[in-house]
mmCIF file of C-alpha atoms (C1' of nucleotides) in Angstrom:
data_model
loop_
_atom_site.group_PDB
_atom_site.id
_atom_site.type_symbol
_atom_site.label_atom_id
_atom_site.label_comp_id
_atom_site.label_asym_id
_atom_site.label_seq_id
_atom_site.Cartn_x
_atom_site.Cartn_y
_atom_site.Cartn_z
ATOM 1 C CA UNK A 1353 0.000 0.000 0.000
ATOM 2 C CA UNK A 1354 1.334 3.383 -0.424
ATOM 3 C CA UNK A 1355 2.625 5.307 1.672
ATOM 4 C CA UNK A 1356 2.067 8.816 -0.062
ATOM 5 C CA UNK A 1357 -1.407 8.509 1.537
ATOM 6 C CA UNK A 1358 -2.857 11.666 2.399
ATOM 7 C CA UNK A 1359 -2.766 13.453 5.993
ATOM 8 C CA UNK A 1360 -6.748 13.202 5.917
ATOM 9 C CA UNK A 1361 -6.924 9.540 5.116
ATOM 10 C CA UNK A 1362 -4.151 8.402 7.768
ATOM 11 C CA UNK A 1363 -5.670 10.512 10.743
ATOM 12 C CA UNK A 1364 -9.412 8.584 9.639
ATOM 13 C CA UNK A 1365 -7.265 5.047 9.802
ATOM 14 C CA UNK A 1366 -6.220 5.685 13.338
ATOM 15 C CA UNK A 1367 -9.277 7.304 14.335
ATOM 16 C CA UNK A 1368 -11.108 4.096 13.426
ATOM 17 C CA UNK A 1369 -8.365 2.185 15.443
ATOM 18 C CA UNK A 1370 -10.121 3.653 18.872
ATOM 19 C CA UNK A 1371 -11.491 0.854 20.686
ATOM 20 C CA UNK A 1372 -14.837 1.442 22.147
ATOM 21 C CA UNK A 1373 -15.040 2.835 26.132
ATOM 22 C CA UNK A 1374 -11.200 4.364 25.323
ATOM 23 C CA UNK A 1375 -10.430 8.088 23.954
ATOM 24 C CA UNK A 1376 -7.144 9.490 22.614
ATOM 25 C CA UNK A 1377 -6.298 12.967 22.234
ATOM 26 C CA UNK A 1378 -5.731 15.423 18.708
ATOM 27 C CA UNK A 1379 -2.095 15.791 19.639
ATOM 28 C CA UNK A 1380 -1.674 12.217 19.859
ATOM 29 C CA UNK A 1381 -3.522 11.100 16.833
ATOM 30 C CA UNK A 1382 -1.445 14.216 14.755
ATOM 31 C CA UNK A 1383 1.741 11.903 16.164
ATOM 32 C CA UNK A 1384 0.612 8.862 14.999
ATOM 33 C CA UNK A 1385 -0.380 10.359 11.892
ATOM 34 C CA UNK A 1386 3.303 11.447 11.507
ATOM 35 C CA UNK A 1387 2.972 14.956 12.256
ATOM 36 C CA UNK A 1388 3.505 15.512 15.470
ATOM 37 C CA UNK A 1389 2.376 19.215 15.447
ATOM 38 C CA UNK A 1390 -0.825 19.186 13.257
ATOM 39 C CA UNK A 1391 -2.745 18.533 16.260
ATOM 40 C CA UNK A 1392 -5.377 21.220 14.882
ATOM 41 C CA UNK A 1393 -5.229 19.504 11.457
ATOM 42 C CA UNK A 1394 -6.640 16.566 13.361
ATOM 43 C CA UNK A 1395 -9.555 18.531 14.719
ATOM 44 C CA UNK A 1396 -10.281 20.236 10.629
ATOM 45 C CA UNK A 1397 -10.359 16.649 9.103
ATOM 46 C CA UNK A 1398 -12.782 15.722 11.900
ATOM 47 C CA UNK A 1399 -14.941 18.753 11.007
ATOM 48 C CA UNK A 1400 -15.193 18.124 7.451
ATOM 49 C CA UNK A 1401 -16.408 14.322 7.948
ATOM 50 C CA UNK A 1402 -18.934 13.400 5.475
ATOM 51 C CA UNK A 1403 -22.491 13.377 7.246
ATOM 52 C CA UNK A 1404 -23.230 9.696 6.873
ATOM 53 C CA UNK A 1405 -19.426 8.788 8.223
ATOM 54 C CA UNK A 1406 -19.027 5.899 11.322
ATOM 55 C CA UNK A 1407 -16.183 7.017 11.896
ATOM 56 C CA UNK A 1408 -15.703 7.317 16.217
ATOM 57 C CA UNK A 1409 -15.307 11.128 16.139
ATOM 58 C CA UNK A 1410 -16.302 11.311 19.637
ATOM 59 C CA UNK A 1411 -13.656 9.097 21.031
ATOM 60 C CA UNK A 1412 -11.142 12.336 20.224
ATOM 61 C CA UNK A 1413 -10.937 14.729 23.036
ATOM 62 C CA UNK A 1414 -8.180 17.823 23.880
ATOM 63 C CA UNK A 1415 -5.230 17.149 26.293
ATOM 64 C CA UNK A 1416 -6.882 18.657 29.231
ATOM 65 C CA UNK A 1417 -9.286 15.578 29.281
ATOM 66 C CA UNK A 1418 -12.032 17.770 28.316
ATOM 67 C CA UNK A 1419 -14.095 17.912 24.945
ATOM 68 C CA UNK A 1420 -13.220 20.929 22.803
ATOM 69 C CA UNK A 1421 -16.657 21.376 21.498
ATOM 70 C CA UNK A 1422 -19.878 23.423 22.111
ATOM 71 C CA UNK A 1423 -23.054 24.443 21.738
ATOM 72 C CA UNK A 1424 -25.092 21.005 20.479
ATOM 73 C CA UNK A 1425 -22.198 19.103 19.649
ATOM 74 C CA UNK A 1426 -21.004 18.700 22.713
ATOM 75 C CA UNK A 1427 -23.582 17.778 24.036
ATOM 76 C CA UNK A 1428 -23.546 15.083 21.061
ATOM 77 C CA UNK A 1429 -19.741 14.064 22.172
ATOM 78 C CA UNK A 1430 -20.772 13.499 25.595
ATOM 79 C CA UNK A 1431 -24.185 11.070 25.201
ATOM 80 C CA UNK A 1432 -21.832 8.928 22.719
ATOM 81 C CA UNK A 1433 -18.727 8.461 25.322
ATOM 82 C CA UNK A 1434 -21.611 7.371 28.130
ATOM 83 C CA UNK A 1435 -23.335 5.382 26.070
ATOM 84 C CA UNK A 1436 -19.539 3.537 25.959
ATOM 85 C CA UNK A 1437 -19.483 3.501 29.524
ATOM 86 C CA UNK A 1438 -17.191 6.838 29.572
ATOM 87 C CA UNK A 1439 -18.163 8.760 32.806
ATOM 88 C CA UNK A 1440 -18.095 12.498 31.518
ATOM 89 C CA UNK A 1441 -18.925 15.205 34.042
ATOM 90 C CA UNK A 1442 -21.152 18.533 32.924
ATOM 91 C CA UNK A 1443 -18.359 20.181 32.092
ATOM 92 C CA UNK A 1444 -17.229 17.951 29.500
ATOM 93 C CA UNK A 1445 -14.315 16.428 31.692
ATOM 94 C CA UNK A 1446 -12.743 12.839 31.479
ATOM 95 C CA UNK A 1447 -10.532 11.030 33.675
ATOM 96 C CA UNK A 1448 -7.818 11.073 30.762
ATOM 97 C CA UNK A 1449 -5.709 8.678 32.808
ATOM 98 C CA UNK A 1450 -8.476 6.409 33.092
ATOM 99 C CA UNK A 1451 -10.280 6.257 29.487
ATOM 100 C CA UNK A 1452 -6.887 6.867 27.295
ATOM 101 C CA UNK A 1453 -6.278 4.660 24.774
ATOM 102 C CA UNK A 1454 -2.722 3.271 24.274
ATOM 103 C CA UNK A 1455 -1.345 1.570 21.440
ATOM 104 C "C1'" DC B 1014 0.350 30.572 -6.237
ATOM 105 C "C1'" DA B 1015 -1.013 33.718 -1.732
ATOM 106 C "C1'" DT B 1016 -3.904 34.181 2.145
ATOM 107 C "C1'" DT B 1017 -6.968 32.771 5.681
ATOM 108 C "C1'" DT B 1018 -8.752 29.553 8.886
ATOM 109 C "C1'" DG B 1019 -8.787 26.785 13.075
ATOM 110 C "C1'" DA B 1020 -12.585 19.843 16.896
ATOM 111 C "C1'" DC B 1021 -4.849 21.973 19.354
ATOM 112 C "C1'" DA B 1022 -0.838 22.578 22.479
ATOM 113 C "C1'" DA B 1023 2.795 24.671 25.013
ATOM 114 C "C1'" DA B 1024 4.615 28.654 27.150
ATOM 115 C "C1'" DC B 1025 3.744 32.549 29.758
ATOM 116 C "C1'" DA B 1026 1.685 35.912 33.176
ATOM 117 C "C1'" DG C 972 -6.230 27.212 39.228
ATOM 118 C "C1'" DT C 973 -7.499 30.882 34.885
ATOM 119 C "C1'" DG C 974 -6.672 33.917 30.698
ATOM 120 C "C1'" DT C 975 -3.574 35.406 26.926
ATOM 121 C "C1'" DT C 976 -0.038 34.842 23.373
ATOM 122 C "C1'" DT C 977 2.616 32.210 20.147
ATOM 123 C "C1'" DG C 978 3.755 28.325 17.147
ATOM 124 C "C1'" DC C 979 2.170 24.988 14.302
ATOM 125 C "C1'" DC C 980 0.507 23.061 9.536
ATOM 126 C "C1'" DA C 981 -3.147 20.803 6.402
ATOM 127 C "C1'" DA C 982 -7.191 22.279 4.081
ATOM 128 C "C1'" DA C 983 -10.175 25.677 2.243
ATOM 129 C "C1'" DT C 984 -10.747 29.926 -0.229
#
DNA sequence: CATTTGACAAACA
DNA sequence: GTGTTTGCCAAAT
């Protein structure tokens, strides 16, 4: 397979790597990915998902544990982590140390 | 090809 | 602990 594949199509392969009830962060995706600082790269190919996608979106939280969206969507983010068994607080916080998801 | 945009992160105050 | 500034870089315009 090549390996000229595009920054997009890598960060979806991982993505879809994230076993259910864990979470990972953008930064650490971007590394995996094999750009180590396109952590906000990570978060614009998540944005532009086709409607329709399966891809675990949701499992993808910031570094401070927390979920970087608002309005709707996080509430969105949050019902799909609990439904995994992911205790989230109001606020949007999870026990990073507890949920992360290590390869 | 040039410029703008940001689901981030680290450094700083 | 919070709020601001700076660096980063792929994708969109």
């Amino acid at each position: 397979m090549s390996d000229q594949n595009n920054f997009s199509e890598r960060v979806w392969q991982i993505i879809a790597a994230i076993p259910a009830g864990k979470v990972t962060t953008y930064g650490d995706v971007a590394q995996l990915a094999g750009s180590p600082r396109a952590a906000r790269q990570v978060g614009g190919v998540l944005r532009r998902l086709p409607e329709g996608s399966k891809l675990p979106w949701f499992r993808v939280i910031n570094r401070h544990g927390r979920i970087s969206l608002q309005g709707d969507d996080l509430f969105r983010q949050r019902d799909a982590l609990e439904a995994e068994g992911i205790e989230v607080s109001d606020a949007g916080e999870i026990e990073l140390e507890k949920y992360r998801w290590q390869i």
